[in-house]
Short mmCIF file of C-alpha atoms in Angstrom, two decimals:
data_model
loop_
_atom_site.label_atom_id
_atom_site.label_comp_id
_atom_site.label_asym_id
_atom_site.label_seq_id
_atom_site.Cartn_x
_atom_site.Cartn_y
_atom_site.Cartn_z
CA UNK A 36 95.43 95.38 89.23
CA UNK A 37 92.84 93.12 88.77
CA UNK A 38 91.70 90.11 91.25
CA UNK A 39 89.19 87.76 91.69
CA UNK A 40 88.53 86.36 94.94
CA UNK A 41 86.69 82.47 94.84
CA UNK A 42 85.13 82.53 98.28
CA UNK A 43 81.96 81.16 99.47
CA UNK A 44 81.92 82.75 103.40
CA UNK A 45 80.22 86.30 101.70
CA UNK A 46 80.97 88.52 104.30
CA UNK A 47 84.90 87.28 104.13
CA UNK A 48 85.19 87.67 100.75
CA UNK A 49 83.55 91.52 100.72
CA UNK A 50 85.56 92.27 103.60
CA UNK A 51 89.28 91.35 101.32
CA UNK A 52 87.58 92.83 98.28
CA UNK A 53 87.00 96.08 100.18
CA UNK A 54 90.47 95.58 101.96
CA UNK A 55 92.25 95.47 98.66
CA UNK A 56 90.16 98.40 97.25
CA UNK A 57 91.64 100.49 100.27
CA UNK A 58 95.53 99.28 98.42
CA UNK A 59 94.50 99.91 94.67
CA UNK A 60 93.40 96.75 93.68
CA UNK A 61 90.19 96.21 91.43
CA UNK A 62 88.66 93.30 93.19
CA UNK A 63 85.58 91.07 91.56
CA UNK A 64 83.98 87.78 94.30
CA UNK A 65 82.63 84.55 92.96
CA UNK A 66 81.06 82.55 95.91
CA UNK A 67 81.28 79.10 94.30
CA UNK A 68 83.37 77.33 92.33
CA UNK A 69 81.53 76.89 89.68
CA UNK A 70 81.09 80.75 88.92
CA UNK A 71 84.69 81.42 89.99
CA UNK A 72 86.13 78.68 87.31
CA UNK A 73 83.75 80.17 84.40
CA UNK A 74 85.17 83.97 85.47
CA UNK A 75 88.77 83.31 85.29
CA UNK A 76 88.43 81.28 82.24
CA UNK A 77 86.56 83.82 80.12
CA UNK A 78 87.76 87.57 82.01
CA UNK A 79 91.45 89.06 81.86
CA UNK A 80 92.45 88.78 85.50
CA UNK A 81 96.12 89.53 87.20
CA UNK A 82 95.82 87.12 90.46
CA UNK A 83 93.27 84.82 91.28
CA UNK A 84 92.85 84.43 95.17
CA UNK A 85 91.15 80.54 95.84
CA UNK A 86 89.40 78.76 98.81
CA UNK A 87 90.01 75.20 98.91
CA UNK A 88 86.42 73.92 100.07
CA UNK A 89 84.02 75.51 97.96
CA UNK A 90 80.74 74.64 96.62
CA UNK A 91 80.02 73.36 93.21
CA UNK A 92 84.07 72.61 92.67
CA UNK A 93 86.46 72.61 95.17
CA UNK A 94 89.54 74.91 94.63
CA UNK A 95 91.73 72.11 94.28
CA UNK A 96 89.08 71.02 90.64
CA UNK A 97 89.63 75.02 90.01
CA UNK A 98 92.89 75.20 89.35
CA UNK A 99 93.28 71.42 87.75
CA UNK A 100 90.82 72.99 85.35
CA UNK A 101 92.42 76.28 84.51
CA UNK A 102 95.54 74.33 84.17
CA UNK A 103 94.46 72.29 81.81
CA UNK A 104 93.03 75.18 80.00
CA UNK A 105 96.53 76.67 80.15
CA UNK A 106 95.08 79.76 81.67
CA UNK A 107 98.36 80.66 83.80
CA UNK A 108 96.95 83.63 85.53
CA UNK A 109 98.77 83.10 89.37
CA UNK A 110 97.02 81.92 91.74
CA UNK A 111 96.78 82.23 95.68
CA UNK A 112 95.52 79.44 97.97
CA UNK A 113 93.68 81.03 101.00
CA UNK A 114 92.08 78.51 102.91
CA UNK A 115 90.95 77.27 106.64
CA UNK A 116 93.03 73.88 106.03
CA UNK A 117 96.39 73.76 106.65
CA UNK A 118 97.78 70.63 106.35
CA UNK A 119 101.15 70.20 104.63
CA UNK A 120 99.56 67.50 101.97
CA UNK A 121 96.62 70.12 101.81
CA UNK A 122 99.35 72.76 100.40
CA UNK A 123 101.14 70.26 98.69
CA UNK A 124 98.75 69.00 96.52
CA UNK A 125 97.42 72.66 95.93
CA UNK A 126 100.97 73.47 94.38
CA UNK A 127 101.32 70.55 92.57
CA UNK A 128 98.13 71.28 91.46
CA UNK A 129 99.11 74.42 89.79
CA UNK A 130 98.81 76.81 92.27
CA UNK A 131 101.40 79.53 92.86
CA UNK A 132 100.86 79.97 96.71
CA UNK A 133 99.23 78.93 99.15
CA UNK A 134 97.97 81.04 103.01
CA UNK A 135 96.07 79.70 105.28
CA UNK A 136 93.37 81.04 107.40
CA UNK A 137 93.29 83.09 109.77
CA UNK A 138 95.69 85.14 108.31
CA UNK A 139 97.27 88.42 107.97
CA UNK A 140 96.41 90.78 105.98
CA UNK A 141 99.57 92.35 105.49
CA UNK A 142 100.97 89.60 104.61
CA UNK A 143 98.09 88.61 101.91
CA UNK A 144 99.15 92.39 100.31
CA UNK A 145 102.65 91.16 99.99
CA UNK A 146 101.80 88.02 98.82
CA UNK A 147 99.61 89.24 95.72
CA UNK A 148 101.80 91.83 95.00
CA UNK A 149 104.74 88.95 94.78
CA UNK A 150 102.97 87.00 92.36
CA UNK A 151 101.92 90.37 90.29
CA UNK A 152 106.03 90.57 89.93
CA UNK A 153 106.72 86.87 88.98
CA UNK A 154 104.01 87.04 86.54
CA UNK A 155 106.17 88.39 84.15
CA UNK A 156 110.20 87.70 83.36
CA UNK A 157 112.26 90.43 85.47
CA UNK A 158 109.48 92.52 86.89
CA UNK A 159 111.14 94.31 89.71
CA UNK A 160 109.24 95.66 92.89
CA UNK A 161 109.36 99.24 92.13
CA UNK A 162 108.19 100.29 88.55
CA UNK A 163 110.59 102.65 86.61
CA UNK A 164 110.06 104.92 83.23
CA UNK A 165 113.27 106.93 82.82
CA UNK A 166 113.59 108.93 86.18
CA UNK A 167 110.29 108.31 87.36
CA UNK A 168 109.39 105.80 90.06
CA UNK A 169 106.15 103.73 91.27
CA UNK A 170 106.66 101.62 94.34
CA UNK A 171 103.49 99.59 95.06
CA UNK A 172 104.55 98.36 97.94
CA UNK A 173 105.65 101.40 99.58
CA UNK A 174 102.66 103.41 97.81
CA UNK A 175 104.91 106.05 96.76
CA UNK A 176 105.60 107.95 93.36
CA UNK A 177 108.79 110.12 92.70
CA UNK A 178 110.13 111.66 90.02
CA UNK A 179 114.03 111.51 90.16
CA UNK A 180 114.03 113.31 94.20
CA UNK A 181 110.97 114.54 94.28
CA UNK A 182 107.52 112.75 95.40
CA UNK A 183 104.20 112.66 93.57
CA UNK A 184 101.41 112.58 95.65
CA UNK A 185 98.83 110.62 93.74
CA UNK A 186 95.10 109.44 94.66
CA UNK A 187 94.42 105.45 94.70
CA UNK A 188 92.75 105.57 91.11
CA UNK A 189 95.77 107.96 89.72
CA UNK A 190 98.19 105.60 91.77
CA UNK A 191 96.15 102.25 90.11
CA UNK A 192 96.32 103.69 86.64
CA UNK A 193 100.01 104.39 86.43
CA UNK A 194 100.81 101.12 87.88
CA UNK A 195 99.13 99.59 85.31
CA UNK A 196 100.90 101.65 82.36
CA UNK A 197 103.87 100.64 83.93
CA UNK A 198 103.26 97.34 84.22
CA UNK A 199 102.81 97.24 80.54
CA UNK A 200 106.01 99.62 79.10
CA UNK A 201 105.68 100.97 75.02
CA UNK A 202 102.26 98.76 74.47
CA UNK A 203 98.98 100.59 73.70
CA UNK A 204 96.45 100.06 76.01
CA UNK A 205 92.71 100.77 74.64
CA UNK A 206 90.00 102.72 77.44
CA UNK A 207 88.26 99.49 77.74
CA UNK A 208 91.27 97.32 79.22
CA UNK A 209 91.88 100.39 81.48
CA UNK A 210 88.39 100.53 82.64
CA UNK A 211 88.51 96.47 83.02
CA UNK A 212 91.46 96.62 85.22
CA UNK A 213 91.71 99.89 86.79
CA UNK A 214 87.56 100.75 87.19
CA UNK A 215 85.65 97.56 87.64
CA UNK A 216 83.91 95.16 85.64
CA UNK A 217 80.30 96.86 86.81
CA UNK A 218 81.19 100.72 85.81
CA UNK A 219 78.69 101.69 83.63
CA UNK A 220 79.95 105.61 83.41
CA UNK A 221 80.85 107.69 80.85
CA UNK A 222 84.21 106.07 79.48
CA UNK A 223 85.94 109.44 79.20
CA UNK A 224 86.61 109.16 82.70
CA UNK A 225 89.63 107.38 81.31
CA UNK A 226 91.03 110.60 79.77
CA UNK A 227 90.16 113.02 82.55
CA UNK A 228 92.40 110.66 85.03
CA UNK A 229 95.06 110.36 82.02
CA UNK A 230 94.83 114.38 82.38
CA UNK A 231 94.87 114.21 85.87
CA UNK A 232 97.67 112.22 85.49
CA UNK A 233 100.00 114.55 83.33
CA UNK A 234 99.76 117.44 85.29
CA UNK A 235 101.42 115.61 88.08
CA UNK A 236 104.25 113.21 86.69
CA UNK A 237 104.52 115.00 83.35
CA UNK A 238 103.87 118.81 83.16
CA UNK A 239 105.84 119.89 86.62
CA UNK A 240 108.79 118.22 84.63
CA UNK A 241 108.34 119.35 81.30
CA UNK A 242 108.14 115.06 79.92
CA UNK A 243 105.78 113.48 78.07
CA UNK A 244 105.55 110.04 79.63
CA UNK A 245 102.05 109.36 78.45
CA UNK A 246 101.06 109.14 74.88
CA UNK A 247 97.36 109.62 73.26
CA UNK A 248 97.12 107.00 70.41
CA UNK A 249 94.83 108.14 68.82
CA UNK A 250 91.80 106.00 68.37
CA UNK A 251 93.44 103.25 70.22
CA UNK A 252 94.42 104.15 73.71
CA UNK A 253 97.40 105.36 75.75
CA UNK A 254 100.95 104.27 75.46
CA UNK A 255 103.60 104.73 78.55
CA UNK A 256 106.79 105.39 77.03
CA UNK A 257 110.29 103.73 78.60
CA UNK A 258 108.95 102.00 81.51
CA UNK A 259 110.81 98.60 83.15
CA UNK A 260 108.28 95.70 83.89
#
């Protein structure tokens, strides 16, 4: 999934981005909130993660404005104050939650990952497409009994596709939300991990969970948001 983190203390911010690399998130910084407001208004994103005292715009003008854009994309309050008002005028605001610093990082994991499932009506914890299972959380893949064992970029891609069941997803959204924004490669990369893919949760089992569209994309057949 995709994230942007609006944080001005640099080394903080690369230190969650790489954090949430490490977990199979795609990650992109903005260090004011200026930059940060422009990126979420104008680039897909899944969660937005937000200081509160930034420079340029403070978090709290942030999500005012991408409110009033009706940009809906959740959003996570991380921040050194921690004052109730503080948090309450964040969510009232139009922020989804709100963590304040120092903080865990386990607990920042399960809070994304929360507001990745309330993003959409009845999106359960663990992804399902007929027998097979994705469980983000738990960072393990099985089809019916048996486990998958998939790499973070196989685990990120699937997770994706099954976060968006019978639609046809082109290279490019893969590449924006599974790659990164700054992957200048050869875009077949897409297909070799879609291959890579198949021989794992498909072939073993004699399915065919993944469909080529061709010249459009890939569509994941049966899966539960």
């Amino acid at each position: 999934m995709r994230l942007l983190i609006i944080e001005d203390e640099q080394a903080l911010a690369r230190a969650i981005a790489d954090g949430l690399a490490a977990e199979g998130f795609v990650a992109d910084v903005a260090n004011d909130g200026a930059e940060g407001l422009w990126r979420a208004l104008h680039e897909p994103y899944d969660v937005i993660v937000v200081d509160l005292m930034l420079p340029s715009l403070s978090g709290y003008e942030v999500v005012k404005r991408l409110r009033a854009a009706r940009v809906w994309t959740p959003v996570l309050i991380l921040t050194a104050k921690d004052g109730e008002y503080d948090e309450a005028d964040a969510l009232d605001l139009g922020a989804d939650d709100y963590l304040s610093k120092p903080f865990s990082y386990v607990v920042l994991v399960a809070r994304l990952r929360a507001l990745l499932r309330r993003g959409a009506p009845a999106r359960p914890a663990v992804l399902t497409a007929d027998d097979l299972t994705l469980d983000p959380a738990r960072r393990r893949c099985r089809r019916g009994h048996r486990d998958i064992d998939l790499t973070a970029r196989e685990f990120a891609l699937l997770e994706y596709l099954l976060r968006h069941p019978d639609e046809v997803i082109s290279k490019t959204d893969l590449l924006c939300h599974v790659w990164d924004e700054h992957f200048d490669g050869d875009t077949n990369i897409v297909e070799v991990y879609v291959g890579y893919l198949r021989r794992k949760i498909d072939v073993p089992f004699d399915r065919r969970t993944i469909e080529t569209v061709r010249g459009a994309g890939y569509r994941l057949r049966g899966g539960a948001r």
